[in-house]
PDB file of C-alpha atoms in Angstrom:
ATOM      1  CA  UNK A 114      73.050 -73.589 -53.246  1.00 87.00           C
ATOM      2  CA  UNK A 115      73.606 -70.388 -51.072  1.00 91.00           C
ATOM      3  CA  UNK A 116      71.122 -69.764 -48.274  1.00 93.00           C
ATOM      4  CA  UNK A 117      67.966 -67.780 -48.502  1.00 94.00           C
ATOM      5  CA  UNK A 118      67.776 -64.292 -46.644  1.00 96.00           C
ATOM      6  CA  UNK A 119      64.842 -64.650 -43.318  1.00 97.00           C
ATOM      7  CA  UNK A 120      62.552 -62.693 -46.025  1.00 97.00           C
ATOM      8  CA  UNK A 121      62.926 -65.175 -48.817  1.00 96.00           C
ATOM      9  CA  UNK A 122      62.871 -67.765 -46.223  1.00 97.00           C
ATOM     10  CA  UNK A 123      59.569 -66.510 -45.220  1.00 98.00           C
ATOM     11  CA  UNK A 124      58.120 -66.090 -48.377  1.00 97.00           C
ATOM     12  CA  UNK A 125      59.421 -69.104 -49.433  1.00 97.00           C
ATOM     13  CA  UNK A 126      56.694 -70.596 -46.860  1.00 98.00           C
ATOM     14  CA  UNK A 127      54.263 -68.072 -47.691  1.00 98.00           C
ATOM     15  CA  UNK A 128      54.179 -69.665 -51.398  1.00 96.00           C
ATOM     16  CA  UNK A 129      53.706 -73.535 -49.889  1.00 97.00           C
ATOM     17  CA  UNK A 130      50.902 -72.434 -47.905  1.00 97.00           C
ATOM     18  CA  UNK A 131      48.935 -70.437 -50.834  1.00 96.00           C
ATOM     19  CA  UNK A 132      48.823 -73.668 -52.937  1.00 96.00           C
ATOM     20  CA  UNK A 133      46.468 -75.360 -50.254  1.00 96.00           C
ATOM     21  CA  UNK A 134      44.077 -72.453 -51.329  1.00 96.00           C
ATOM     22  CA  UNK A 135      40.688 -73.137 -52.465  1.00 94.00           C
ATOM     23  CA  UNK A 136      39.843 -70.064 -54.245  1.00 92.00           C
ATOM     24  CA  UNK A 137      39.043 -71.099 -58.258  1.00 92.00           C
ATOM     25  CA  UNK A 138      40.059 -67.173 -58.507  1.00 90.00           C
ATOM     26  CA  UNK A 139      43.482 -66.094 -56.475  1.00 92.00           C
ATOM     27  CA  UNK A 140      45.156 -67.828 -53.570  1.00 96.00           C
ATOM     28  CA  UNK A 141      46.833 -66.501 -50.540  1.00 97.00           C
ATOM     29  CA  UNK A 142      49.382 -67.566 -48.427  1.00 98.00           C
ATOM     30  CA  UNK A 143      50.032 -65.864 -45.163  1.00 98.00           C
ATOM     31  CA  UNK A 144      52.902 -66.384 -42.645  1.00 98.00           C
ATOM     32  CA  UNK A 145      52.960 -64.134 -39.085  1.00 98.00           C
ATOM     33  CA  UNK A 146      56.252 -64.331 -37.420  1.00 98.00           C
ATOM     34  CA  UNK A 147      57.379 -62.776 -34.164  1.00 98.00           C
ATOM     35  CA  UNK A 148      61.084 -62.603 -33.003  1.00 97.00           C
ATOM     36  CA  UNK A 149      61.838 -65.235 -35.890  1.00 97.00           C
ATOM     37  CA  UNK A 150      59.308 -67.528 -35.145  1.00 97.00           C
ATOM     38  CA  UNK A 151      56.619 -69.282 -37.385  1.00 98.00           C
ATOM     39  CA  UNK A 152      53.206 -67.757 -34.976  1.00 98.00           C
ATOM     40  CA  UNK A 153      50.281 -68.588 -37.335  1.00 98.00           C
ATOM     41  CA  UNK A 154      49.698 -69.543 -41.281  1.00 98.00           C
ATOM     42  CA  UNK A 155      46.826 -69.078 -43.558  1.00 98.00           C
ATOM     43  CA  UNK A 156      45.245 -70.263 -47.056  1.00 97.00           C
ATOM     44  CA  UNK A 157      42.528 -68.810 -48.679  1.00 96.00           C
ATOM     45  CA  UNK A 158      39.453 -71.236 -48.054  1.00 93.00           C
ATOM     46  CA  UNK A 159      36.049 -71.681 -47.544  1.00 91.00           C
ATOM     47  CA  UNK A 160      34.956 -71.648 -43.067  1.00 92.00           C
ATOM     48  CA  UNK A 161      35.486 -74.865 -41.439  1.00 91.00           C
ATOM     49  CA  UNK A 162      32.883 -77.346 -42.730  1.00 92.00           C
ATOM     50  CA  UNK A 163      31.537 -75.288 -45.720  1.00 90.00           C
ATOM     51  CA  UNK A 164      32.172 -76.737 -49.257  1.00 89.00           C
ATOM     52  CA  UNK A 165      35.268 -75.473 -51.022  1.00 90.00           C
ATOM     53  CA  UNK A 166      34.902 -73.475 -54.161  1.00 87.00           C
ATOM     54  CA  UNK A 167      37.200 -76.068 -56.115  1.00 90.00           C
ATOM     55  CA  UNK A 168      35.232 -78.554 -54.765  1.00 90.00           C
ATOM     56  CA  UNK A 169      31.770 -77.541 -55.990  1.00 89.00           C
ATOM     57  CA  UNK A 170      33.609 -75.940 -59.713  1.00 90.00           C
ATOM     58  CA  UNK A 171      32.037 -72.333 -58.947  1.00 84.00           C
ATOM     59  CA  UNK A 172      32.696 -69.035 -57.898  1.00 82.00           C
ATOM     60  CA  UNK A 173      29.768 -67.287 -56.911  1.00 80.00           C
ATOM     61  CA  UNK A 174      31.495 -63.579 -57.689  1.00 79.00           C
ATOM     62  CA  UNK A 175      32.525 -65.097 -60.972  1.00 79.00           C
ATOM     63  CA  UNK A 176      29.569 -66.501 -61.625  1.00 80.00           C
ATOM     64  CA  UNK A 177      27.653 -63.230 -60.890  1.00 77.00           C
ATOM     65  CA  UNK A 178      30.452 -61.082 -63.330  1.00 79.00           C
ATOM     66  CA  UNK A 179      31.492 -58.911 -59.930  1.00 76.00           C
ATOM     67  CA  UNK A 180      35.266 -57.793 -60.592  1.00 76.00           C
ATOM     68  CA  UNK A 181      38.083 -58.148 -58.501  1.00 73.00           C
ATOM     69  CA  UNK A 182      38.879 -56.821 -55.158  1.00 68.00           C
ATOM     70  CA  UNK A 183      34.894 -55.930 -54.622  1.00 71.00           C
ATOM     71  CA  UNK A 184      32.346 -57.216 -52.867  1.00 72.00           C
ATOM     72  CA  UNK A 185      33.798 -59.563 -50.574  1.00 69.00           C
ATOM     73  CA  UNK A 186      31.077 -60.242 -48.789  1.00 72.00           C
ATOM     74  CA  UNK A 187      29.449 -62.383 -51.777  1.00 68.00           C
ATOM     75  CA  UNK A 188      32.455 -65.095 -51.563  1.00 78.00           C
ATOM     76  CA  UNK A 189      32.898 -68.036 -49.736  1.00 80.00           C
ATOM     77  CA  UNK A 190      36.275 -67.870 -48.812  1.00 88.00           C
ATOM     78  CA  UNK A 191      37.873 -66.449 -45.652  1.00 93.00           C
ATOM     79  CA  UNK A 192      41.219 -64.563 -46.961  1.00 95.00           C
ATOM     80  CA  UNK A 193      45.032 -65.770 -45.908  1.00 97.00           C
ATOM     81  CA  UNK A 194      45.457 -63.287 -43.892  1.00 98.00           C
ATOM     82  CA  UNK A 195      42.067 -63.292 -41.397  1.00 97.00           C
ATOM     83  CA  UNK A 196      42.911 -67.216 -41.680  1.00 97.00           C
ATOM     84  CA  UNK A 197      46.760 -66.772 -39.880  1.00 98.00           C
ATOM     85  CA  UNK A 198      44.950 -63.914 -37.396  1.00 98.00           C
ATOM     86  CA  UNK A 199      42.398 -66.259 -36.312  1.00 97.00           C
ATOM     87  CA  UNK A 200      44.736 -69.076 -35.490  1.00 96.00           C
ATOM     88  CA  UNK A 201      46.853 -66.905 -33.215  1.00 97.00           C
ATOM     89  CA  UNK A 202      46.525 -64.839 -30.001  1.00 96.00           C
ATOM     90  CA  UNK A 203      46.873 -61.342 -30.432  1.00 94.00           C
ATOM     91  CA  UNK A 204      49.806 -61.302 -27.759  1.00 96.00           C
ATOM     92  CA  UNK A 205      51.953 -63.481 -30.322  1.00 96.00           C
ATOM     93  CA  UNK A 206      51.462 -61.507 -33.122  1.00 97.00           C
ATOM     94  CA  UNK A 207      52.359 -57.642 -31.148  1.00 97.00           C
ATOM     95  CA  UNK A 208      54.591 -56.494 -32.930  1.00 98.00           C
ATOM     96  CA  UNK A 209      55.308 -59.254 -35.400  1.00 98.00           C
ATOM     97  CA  UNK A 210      55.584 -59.271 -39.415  1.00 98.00           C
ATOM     98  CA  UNK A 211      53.070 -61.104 -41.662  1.00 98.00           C
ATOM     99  CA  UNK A 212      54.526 -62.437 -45.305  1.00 98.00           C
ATOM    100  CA  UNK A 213      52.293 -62.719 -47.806  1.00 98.00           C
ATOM    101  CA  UNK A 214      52.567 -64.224 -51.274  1.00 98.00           C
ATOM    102  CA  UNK A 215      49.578 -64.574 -53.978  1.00 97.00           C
ATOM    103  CA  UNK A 216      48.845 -66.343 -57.190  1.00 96.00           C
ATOM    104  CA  UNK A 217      46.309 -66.944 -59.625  1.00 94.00           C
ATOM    105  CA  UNK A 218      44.431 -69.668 -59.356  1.00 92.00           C
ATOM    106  CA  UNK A 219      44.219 -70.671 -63.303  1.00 91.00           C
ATOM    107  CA  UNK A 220      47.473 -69.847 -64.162  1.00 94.00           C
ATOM    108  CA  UNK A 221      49.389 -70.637 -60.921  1.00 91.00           C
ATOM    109  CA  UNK A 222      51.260 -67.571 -61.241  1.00 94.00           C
ATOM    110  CA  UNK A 223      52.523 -65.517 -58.536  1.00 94.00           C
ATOM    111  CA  UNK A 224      50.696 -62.500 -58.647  1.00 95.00           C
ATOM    112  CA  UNK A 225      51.453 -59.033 -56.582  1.00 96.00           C
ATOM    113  CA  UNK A 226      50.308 -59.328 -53.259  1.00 96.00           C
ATOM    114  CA  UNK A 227      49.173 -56.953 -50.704  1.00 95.00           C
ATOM    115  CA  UNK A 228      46.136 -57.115 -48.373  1.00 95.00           C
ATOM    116  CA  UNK A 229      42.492 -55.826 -48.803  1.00 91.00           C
ATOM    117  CA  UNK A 230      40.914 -53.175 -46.932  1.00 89.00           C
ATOM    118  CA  UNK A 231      39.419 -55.997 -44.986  1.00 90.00           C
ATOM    119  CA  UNK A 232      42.005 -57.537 -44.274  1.00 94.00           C
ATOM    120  CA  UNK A 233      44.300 -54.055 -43.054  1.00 95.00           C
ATOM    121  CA  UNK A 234      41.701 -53.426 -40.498  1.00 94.00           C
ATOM    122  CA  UNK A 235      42.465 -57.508 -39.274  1.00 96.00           C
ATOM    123  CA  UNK A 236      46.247 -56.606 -39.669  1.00 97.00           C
ATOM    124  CA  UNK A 237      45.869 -53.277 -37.591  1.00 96.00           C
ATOM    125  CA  UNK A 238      43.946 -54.584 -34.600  1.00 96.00           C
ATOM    126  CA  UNK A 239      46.167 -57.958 -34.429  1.00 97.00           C
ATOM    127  CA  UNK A 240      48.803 -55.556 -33.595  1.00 97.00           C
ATOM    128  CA  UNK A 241      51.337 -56.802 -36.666  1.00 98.00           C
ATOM    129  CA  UNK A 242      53.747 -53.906 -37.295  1.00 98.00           C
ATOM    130  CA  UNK A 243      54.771 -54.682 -40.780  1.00 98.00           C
ATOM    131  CA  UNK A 244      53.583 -56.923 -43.732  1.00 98.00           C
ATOM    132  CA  UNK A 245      56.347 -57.995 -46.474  1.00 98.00           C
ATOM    133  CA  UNK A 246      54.474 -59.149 -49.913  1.00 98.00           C
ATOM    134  CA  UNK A 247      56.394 -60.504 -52.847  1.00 95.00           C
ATOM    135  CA  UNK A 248      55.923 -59.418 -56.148  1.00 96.00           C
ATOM    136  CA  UNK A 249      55.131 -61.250 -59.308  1.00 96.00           C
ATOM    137  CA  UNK A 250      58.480 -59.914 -60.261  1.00 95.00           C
ATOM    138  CA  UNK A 251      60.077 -61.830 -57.255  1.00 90.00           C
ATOM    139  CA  UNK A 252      60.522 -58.340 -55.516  1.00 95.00           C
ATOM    140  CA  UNK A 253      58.792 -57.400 -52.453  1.00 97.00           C
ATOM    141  CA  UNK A 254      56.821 -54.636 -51.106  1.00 97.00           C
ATOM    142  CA  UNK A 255      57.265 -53.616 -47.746  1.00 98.00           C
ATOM    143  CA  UNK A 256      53.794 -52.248 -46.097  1.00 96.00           C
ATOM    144  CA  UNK A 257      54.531 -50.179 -42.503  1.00 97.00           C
ATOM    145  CA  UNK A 258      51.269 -51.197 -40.458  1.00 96.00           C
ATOM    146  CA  UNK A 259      51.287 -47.736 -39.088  1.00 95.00           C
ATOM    147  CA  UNK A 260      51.611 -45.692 -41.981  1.00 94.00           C
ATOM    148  CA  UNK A 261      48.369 -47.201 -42.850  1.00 92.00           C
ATOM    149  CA  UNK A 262      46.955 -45.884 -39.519  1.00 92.00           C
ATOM    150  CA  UNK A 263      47.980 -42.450 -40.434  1.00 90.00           C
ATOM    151  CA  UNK A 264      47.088 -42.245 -44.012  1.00 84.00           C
ATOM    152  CA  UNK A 265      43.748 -43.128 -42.826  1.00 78.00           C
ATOM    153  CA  UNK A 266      43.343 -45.593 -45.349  1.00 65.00           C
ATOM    154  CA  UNK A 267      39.999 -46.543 -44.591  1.00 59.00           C
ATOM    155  CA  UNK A 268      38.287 -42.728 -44.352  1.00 56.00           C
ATOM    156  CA  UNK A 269      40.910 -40.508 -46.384  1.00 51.00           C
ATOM    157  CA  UNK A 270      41.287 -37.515 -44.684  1.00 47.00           C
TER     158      UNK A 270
END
């Protein structure tokens, strides 16, 4: 069997930790890594304490019709990626690389991943200089922190 590349190594993680996710919709898996060093890792979940939405059989934004990728605010869960920031100082992640690798929670598929606007503000002030997503075509995208920064993502110019 030959040996994986760091990336696939990495995302090879990232795809263990999304299947502890809790999410009845998509799960995340998050890895941050600094000078080739496991920092942090995150699952999509409900806060510390709170029920899971597997474990109660609802999604509140599903239940409610509200499509993907809007109105975060309504769901339980805290994303992958806040999840691995949270659980790390921001002097371990400066300057380190977060993997990321998504699937769907009915199918178990891996879907494309790449963060939310949410979660690129998180990824921005954490000081992470590059995030690496796979694909659901086993490619990967390759997301420069700062070119975010100076598209002005958030507020297009």
């Amino acid at each position: 069997m030959p040996r994986p590349s760091k990336i696939d190594y990495y995302l090879d993680i990232a795809d263990s930790v999304l299947k502890r996710g809790t999410c009845l919709r998509r799960n995340y898996g998050a890895v941050i890594v600094k000078n080739d060093q496991i920092v942090s890792t995150g699952y999509t979940g409900s806060p510390r304490g709170m029920p899971n939405c597997i474990d109660v059989k609802e999604c509140k934004r599903e239940k409610k019709g509200i499509e993907s990728s809007s109105n975060y605010e309504l769901c339980n869960s805290v994303h992958a990626e806040m999840n691995a920031i949270i659980h790390a100082s921001r002097e371990a992640m400066l300057g380190g690389v977060l993997y990321l690798s998504a699937g769907d929670a009915k199918t178990n598929e891996i879907i494309d991943a790449e963060p939310c606007k949410m979660c690129k503000k998180l990824i921005i002030n954490a000081g992470i200089k590059e995030v690496i997503a796979k694909t659901k075509d086993g490619n990967i995208n390759i997301f420069n922190v700062e070119d975010w920064i100076r598209k002005g993502f958030i507020f297009p110019k």
